[in-house]
XYZ file of C-alpha atoms in Angstrom:
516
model
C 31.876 -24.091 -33.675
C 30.803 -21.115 -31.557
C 32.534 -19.020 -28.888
C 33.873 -20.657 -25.847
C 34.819 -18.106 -22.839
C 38.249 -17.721 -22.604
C 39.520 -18.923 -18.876
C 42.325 -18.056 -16.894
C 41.203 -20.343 -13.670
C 41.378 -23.965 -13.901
C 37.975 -23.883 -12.677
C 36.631 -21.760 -15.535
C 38.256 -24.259 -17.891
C 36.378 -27.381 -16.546
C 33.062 -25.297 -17.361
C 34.378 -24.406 -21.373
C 33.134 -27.761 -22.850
C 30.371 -27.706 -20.461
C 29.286 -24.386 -21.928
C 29.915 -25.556 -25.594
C 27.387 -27.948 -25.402
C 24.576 -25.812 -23.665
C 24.891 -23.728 -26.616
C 24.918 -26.455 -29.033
C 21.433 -27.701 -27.244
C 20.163 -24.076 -27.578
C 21.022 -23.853 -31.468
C 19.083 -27.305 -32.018
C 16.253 -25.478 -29.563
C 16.454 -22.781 -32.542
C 16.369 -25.146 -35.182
C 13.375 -26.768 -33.780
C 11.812 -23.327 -33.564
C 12.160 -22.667 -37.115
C 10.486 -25.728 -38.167
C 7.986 -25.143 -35.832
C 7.902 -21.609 -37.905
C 7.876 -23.384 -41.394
C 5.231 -25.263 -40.476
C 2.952 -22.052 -39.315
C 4.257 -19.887 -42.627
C 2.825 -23.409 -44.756
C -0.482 -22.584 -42.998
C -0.755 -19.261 -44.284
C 0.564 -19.745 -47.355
C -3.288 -20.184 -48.362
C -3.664 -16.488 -48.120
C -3.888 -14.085 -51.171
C -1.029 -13.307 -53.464
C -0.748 -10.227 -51.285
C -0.336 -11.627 -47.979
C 2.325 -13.911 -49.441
C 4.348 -11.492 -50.605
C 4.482 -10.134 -47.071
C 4.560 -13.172 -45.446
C 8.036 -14.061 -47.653
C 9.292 -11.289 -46.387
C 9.073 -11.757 -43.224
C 10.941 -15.705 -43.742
C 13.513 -13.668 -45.268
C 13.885 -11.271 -42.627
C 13.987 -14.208 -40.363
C 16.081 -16.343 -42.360
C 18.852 -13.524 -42.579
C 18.343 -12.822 -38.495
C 19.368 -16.554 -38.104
C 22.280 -16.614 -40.453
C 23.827 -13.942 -38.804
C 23.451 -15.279 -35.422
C 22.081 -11.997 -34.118
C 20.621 -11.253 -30.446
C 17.345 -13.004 -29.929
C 15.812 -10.301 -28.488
C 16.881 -8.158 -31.474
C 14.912 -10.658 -33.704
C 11.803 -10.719 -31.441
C 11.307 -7.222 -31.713
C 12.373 -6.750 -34.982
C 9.686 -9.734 -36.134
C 6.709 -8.106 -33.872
C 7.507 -4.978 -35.744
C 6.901 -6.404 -38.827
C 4.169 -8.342 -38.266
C 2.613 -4.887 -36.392
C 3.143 -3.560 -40.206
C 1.508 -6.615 -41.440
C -1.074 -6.209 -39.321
C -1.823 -2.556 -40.283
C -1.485 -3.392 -44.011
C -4.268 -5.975 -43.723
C -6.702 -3.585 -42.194
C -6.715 -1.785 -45.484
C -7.759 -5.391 -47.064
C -9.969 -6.373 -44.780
C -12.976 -6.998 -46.576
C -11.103 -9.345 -48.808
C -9.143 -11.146 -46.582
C -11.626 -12.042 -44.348
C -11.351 -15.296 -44.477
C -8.079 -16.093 -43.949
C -7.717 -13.668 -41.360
C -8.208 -16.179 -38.388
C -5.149 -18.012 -39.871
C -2.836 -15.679 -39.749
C -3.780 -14.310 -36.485
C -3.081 -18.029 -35.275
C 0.337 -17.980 -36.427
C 1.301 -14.694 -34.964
C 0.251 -15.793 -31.275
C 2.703 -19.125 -32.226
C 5.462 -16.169 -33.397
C 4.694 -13.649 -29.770
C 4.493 -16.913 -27.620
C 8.011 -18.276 -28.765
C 9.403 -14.584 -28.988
C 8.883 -13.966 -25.235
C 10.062 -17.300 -24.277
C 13.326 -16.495 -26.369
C 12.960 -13.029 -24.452
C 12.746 -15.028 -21.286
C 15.696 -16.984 -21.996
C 18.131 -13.782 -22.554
C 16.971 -12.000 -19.537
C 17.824 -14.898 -17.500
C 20.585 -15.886 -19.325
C 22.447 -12.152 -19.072
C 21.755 -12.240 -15.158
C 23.536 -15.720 -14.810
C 26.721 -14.394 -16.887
C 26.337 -10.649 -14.595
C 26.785 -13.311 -11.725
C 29.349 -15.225 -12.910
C 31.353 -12.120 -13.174
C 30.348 -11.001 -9.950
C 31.933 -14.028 -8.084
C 34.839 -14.625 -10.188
C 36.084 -11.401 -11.680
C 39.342 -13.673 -13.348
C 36.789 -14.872 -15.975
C 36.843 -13.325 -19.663
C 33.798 -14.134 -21.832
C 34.632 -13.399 -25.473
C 31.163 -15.092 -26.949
C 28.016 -13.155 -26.939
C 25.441 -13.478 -24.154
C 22.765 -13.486 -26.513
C 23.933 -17.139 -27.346
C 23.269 -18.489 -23.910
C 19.946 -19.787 -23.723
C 17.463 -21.052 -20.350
C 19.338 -24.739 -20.942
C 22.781 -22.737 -20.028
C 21.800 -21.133 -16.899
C 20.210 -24.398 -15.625
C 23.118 -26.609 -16.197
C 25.458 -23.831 -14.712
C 23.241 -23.520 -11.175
C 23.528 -27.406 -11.359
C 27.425 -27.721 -12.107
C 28.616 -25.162 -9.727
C 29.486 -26.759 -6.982
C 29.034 -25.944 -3.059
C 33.326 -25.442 -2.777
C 33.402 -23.793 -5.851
C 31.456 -20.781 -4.814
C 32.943 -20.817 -1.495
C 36.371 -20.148 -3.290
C 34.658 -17.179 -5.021
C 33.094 -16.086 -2.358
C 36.667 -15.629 -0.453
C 38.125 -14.090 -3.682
C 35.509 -11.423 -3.520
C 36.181 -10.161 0.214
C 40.305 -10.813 -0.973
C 39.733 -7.579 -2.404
C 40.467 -4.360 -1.080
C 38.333 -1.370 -0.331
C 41.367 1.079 -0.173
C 42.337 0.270 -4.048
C 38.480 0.351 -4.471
C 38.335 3.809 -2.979
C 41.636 5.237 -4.673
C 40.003 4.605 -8.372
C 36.889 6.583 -7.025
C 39.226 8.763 -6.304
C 40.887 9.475 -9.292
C 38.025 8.990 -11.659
C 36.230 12.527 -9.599
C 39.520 13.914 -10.398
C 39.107 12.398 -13.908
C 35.640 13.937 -13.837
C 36.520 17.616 -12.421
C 39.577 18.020 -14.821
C 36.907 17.042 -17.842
C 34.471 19.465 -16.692
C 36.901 22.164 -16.570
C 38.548 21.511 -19.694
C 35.143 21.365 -21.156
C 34.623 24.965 -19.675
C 38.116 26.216 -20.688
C 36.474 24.724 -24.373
C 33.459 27.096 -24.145
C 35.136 29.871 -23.447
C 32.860 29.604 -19.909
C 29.810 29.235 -21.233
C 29.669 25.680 -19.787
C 29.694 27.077 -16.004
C 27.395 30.166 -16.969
C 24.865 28.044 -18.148
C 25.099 25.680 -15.010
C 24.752 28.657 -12.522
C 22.123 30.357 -14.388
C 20.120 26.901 -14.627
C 20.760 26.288 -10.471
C 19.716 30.038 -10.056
C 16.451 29.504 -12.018
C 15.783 26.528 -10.188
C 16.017 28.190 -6.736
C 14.103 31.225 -8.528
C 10.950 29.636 -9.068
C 11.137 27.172 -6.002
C 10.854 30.289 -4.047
C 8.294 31.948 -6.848
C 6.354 28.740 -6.448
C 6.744 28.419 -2.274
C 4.602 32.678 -2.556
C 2.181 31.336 -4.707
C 1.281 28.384 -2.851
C 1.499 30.604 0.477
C -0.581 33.048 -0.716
C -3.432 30.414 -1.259
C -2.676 28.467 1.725
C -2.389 30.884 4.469
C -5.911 32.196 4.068
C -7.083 28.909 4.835
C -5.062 28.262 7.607
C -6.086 31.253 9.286
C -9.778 30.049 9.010
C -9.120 27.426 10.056
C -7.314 28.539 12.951
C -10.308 30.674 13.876
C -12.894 27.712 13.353
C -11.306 26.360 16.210
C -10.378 28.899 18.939
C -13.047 29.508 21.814
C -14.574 32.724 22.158
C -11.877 33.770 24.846
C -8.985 32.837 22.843
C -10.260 35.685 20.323
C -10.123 38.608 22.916
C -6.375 37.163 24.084
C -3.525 39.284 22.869
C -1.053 36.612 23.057
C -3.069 34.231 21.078
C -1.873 35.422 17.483
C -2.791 32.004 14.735
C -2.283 28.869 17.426
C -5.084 28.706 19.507
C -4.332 27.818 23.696
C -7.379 26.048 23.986
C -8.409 24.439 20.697
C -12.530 23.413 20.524
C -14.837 21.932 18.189
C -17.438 23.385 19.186
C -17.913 25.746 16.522
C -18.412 23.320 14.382
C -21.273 22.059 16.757
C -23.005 25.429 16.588
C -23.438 25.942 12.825
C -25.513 23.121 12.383
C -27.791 24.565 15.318
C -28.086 27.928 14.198
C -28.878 26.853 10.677
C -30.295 23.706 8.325
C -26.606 23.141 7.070
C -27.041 19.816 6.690
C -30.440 19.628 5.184
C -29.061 22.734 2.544
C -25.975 20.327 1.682
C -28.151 17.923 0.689
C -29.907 19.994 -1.798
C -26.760 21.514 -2.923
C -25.235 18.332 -3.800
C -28.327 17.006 -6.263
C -29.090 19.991 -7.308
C -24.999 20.657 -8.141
C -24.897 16.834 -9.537
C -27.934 16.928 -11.782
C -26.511 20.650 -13.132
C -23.434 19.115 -13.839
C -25.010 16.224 -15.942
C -27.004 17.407 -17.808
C -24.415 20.780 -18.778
C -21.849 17.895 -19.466
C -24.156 16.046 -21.412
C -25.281 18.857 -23.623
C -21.395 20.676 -24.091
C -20.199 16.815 -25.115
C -22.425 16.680 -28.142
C -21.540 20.600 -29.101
C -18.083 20.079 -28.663
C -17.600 16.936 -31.087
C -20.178 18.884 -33.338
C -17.890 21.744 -33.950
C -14.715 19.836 -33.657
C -15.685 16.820 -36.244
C -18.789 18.302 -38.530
C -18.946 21.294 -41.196
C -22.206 23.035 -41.487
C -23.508 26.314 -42.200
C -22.320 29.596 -40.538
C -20.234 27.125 -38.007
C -17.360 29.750 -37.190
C -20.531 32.375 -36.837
C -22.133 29.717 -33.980
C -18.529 29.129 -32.433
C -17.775 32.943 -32.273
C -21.677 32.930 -30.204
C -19.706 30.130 -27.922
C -16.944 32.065 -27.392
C -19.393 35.277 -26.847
C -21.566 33.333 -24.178
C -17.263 33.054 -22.049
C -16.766 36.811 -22.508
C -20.361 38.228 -21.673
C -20.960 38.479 -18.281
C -24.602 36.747 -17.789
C -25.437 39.722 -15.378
C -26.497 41.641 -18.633
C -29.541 39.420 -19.654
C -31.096 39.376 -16.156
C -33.861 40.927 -16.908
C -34.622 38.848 -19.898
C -33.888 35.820 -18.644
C -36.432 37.256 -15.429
C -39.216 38.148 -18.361
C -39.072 34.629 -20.292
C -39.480 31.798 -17.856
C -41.946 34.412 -16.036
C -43.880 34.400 -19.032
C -42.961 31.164 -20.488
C -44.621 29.569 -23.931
C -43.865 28.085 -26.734
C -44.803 29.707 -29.446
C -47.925 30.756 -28.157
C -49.408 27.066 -27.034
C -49.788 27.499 -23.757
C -51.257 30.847 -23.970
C -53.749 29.852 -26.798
C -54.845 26.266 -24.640
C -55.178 27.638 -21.025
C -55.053 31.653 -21.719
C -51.977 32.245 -19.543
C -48.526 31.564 -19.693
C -46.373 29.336 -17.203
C -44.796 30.611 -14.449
C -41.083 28.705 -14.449
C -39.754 30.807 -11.464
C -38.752 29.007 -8.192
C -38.160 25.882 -10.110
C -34.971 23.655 -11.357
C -36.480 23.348 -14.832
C -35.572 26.586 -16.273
C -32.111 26.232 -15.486
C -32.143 22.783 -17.009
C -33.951 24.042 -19.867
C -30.590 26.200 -19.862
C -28.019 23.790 -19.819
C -29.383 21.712 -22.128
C -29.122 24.441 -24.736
C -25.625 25.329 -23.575
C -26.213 28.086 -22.264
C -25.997 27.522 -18.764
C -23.354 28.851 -16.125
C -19.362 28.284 -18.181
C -21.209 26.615 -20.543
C -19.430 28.434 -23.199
C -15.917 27.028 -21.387
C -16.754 23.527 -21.563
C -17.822 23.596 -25.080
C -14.493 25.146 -26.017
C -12.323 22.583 -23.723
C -14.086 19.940 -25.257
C -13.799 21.051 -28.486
C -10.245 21.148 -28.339
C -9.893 17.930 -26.924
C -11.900 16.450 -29.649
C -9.700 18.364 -32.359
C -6.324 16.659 -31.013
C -7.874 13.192 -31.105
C -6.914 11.307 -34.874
C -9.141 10.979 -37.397
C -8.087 8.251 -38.277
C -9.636 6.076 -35.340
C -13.127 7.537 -36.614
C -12.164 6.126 -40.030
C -11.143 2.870 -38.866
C -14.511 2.416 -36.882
C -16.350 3.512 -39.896
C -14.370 0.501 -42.036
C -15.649 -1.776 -39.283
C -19.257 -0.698 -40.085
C -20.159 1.436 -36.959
C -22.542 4.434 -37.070
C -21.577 8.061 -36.183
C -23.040 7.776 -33.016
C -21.804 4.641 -32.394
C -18.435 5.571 -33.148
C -18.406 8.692 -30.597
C -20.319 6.196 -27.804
C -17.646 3.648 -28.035
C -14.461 5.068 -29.113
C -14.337 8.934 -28.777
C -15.864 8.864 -25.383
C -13.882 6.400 -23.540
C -11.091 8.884 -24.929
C -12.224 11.423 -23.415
C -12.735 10.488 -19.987
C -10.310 12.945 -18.599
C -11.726 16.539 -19.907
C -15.211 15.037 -19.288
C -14.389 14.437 -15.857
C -12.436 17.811 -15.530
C -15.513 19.548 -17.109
C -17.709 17.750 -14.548
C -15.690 18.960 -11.548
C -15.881 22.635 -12.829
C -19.514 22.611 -13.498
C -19.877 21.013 -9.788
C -18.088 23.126 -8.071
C -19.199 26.803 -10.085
C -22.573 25.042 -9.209
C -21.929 24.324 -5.712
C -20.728 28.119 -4.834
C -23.466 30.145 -7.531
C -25.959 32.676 -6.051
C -26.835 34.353 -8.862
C -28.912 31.806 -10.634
C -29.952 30.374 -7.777
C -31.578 33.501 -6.323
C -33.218 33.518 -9.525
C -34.656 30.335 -10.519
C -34.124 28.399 -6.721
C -35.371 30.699 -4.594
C -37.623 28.556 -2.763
C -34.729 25.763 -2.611
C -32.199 26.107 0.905
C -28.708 26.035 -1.227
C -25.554 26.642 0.637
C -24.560 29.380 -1.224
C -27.679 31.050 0.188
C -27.284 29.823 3.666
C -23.798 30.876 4.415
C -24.614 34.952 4.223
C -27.210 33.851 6.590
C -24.991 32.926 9.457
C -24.283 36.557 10.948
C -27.724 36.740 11.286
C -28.594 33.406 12.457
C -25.677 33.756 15.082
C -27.848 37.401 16.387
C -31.082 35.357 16.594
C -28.996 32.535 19.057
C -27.652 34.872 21.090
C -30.552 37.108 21.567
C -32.573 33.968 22.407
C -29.933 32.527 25.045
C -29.057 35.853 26.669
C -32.016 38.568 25.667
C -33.196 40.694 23.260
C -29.901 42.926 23.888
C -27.310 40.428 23.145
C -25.227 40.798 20.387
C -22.255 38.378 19.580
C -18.928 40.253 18.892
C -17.688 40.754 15.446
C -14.454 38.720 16.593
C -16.927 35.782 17.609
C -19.032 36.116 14.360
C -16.020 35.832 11.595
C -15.139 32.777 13.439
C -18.438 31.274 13.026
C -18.386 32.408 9.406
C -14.937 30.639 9.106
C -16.172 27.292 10.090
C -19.386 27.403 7.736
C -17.011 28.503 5.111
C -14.526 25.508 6.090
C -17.234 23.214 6.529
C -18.629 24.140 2.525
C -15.444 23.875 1.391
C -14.484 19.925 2.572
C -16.391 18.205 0.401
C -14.645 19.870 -2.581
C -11.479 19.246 -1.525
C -12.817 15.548 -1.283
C -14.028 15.808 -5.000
C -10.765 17.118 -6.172
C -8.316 14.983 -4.473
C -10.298 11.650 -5.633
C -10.089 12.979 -9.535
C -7.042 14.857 -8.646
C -5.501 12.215 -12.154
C -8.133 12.328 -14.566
C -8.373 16.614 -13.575
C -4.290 17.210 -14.424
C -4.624 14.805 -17.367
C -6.995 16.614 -18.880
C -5.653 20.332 -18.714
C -2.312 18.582 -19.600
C -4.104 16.837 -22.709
C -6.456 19.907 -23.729
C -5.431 22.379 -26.679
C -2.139 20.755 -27.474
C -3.130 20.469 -31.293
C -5.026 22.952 -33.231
């Protein structure tokens, strides 16, 4: 016979038998589930000597579960578990269990459907007991809650009646706050004389630790409060001047607020200069860098980081050199071979002159697709990592299933390796967006902002000496500000960029060189 709650309220009595036969209906529920069970594990008993081996053990995990009347949510994830190992075992056969595979893959989705229902059941059946509690605090349940099934909690809702919960409901404001309030009391005190018996135990260390950790934490909320001051404040004080008019400037009492706040600074750049035709060709020419140095890093990357070949520590230590060396010191060759471009002599031996690559994208395409564009050698080594910490095993697996190397690292490693991709992406954009140096060299004929911004001192002279002579000079107060709002106005559509893959950037220097 199982458990019937003990009562001490008349009430509570009326509900034993009540109870009793819920749980009777919920063991013939089980019953029926095991048949239902039987009938799946006759299905698969078709399968290879293997497979029943495993299968039997799983009716004898089962079998034993039910016997000992454990928690139904215990046996739901104990069964998944084992059928998860099941699972993983048959991968290793799957060539010769091919056949039979569909089978047993039916009778697990029987075994997850009826677990969650049984999951289902507890849930609900745990809340309806918490409740019961709740509103009538006299009741003692000896028997397991695990027993009570959906049936229970449906025939309790119905059998509680209207003046029944009314009672409890009166019971439950019967009781009073002061007594409530008195064992809060106590258990603090409870609390305080632990923690300093617990200290008195350590010989103090308890209460030296806890100061030093509170210390540590107000330590570096203030180290943390500089640091983000320190990068902050410059902005704001652009930002400040992008707005003030050019008598605010010359006002002594006008220190980081403006008086009379104006936008129409940011009204002049765009007069003075192209800004928003050199935007546009900053942001394909900073897109199309960024894709194709991507592009070309990804393949590198998983080269080093999955493939042996010859002299491959010699070609990563050239990787490595291409972060350290400044590119500075092969201007001149890099001037010299896209002057003089050819391959192998072609060109020169078909047309009797070389090709002149200068004031064109090309070269610096050329570039990144042979990783050696701008941080090139950084991506290559973030990727690599990231490639490094990613299993094996998941390669193998795919190569089991009968897909190619490169169809393995199309569908499986890049997916995985959204985040750094995107991170490298957003580095390569924005070094891209903000480079002179090989723009002056290779772009010279293309209006970049990183070109255009020096150019708005002297684009601010040329206004001024066309609105008020050939005398008229703008102040040096009045030209910072104008250089603050081009600088401002460069910088928005980065901060854009980073706040919508703020996630996949912080994922990826979170995920990057954690396993060597």
């Amino acid at each position: 016979m199982p458990n019937t709650p003990e009562v001490n309220t008349p009430e509570a009595s009326e509900l034993a038998p009540k109870i009793d036969k819920t749980i009777t209906k919920a063991e013939k529920a089980a019953a029926k589930a095991e048949k239902a069970a039987a009938k799946a594990q006759k299905a698969a008993a078709k399968v290879e000597k293997t497979q029943q081996a495993q299968i039997a053990k799983v009716e004898k995990a089962a079998a034993k579960a039910a016997e000992e009347e454990k928690a139904l949510s215990e046996k739901a994830q104990k069964a998944s578990e084992k059928v998860e190992k099941v699972q993983q075992e048959h991968q290793e056969q799957i060539e010769k269990v091919q056949q039979s595979k569909e089978k047993i893959e039916k009778a697990n989705l029987k075994a997850e459907k009826a677990n969650a229902k049984v999951e289902k059941a507890n849930v609900k059946a745990n809340k309806a007991l918490e409740k019961a509690k709740k509103k009538n605090p006299d009741v003692v349940i000896t028997a397991p809650v695990q027993k009570v099934s959906k049936v229970n909690i449906e025939n309790l809702k119905q059998k509680f009646s209207k003046e029944q919960l009314e009672t409890l409901k009166q019971k439950a404001k019967d009781i009073d706050i002061k007594e409530v309030s008195k064992s809060a009391a106590i258990a603090t005190k409870n609390k305080g004389k632990e923690l300093w018996e617990r200290n008195k135990k350590s010989d103090g260390q308890y209460f030296k630790s806890v100061v030093f950790n509170i210390s540590y934490k107000i330590f570096r909320a203030i180290l943390l409060f500089g640091l983000c001051f320190l990068i902050i404040q410059p902005l704001l004080n652009k930002f400040a001047l992008s707005i003030m008019p050019e008598a605010d400037l010359y006002d002594p009492s006008v220190i980081t607020v403006p008086r009379n706040p104006t936008l129409d600074n940011y009204k002049l750049v765009p007069e003075i200069v192209d800004f928003y035709g050199s935007l546009l060709n900053t942001v394909w020419v900073s897109a199309l860098v960024a894709i194709v140095q991507v592009s070309s890093c990804v393949l590198v990357g998983y080269g080093f980081a999955r493939f042996n070949f010859p002299l491959k520590k010699f070609w990563f230590a050239c990787v490595l050199l291409i972060i350290i060396v400044p590119p500075q010191t092969i201007t001149s060759s890099l001037y010299l071979h896209f002057r003089f471009f050819d391959v192998l002599g072609i060109f020169q031996h078909f047309t009797g002159e070389t090709v002149n690559m200068h004031n064109s994208i090309l070269p610096y395409l050329l570039m990144c697709l042979g990783g050696i564009g701008l941080k090139s050698g950084l991506y290559v080594f973030l990727l690599n990592q990231f490639f490094r910490g990613i299993p094996k095993e998941l390669e193998e697996a795919a190569y089991v299933d009968g897909c190619s190397t490169f169809r393995t690292f199309l569908n499986i490693m890049l997916p995985n390796a959204k985040a750094i991709i995107t991170a490298c992406f957003l580095f390569a954009f924005v070094w891209q967006w903000t480079d002179i140096y090989y723009s002056r060299i290779f772009l010279g004929n293309v209006d970049l902002i990183a070109k255009t911004l020096p150019s708005i001192s002297e684009a601010l002279a040329v206004h001024f000496s066309a609105l008020y002579g050939s005398g008229a000079k703008p102040s040096i107060a009045y030209t910072d500000a104008i250089l603050s709002t081009g600088l401002l106005m460069t910088i928005v559509p980065l901060l854009i960029i980073y706040i919508v893959f703020q996630k996949s950037f912080v994922e990826s220097l979170s995920q990057t060189g954690l396993k060597m």
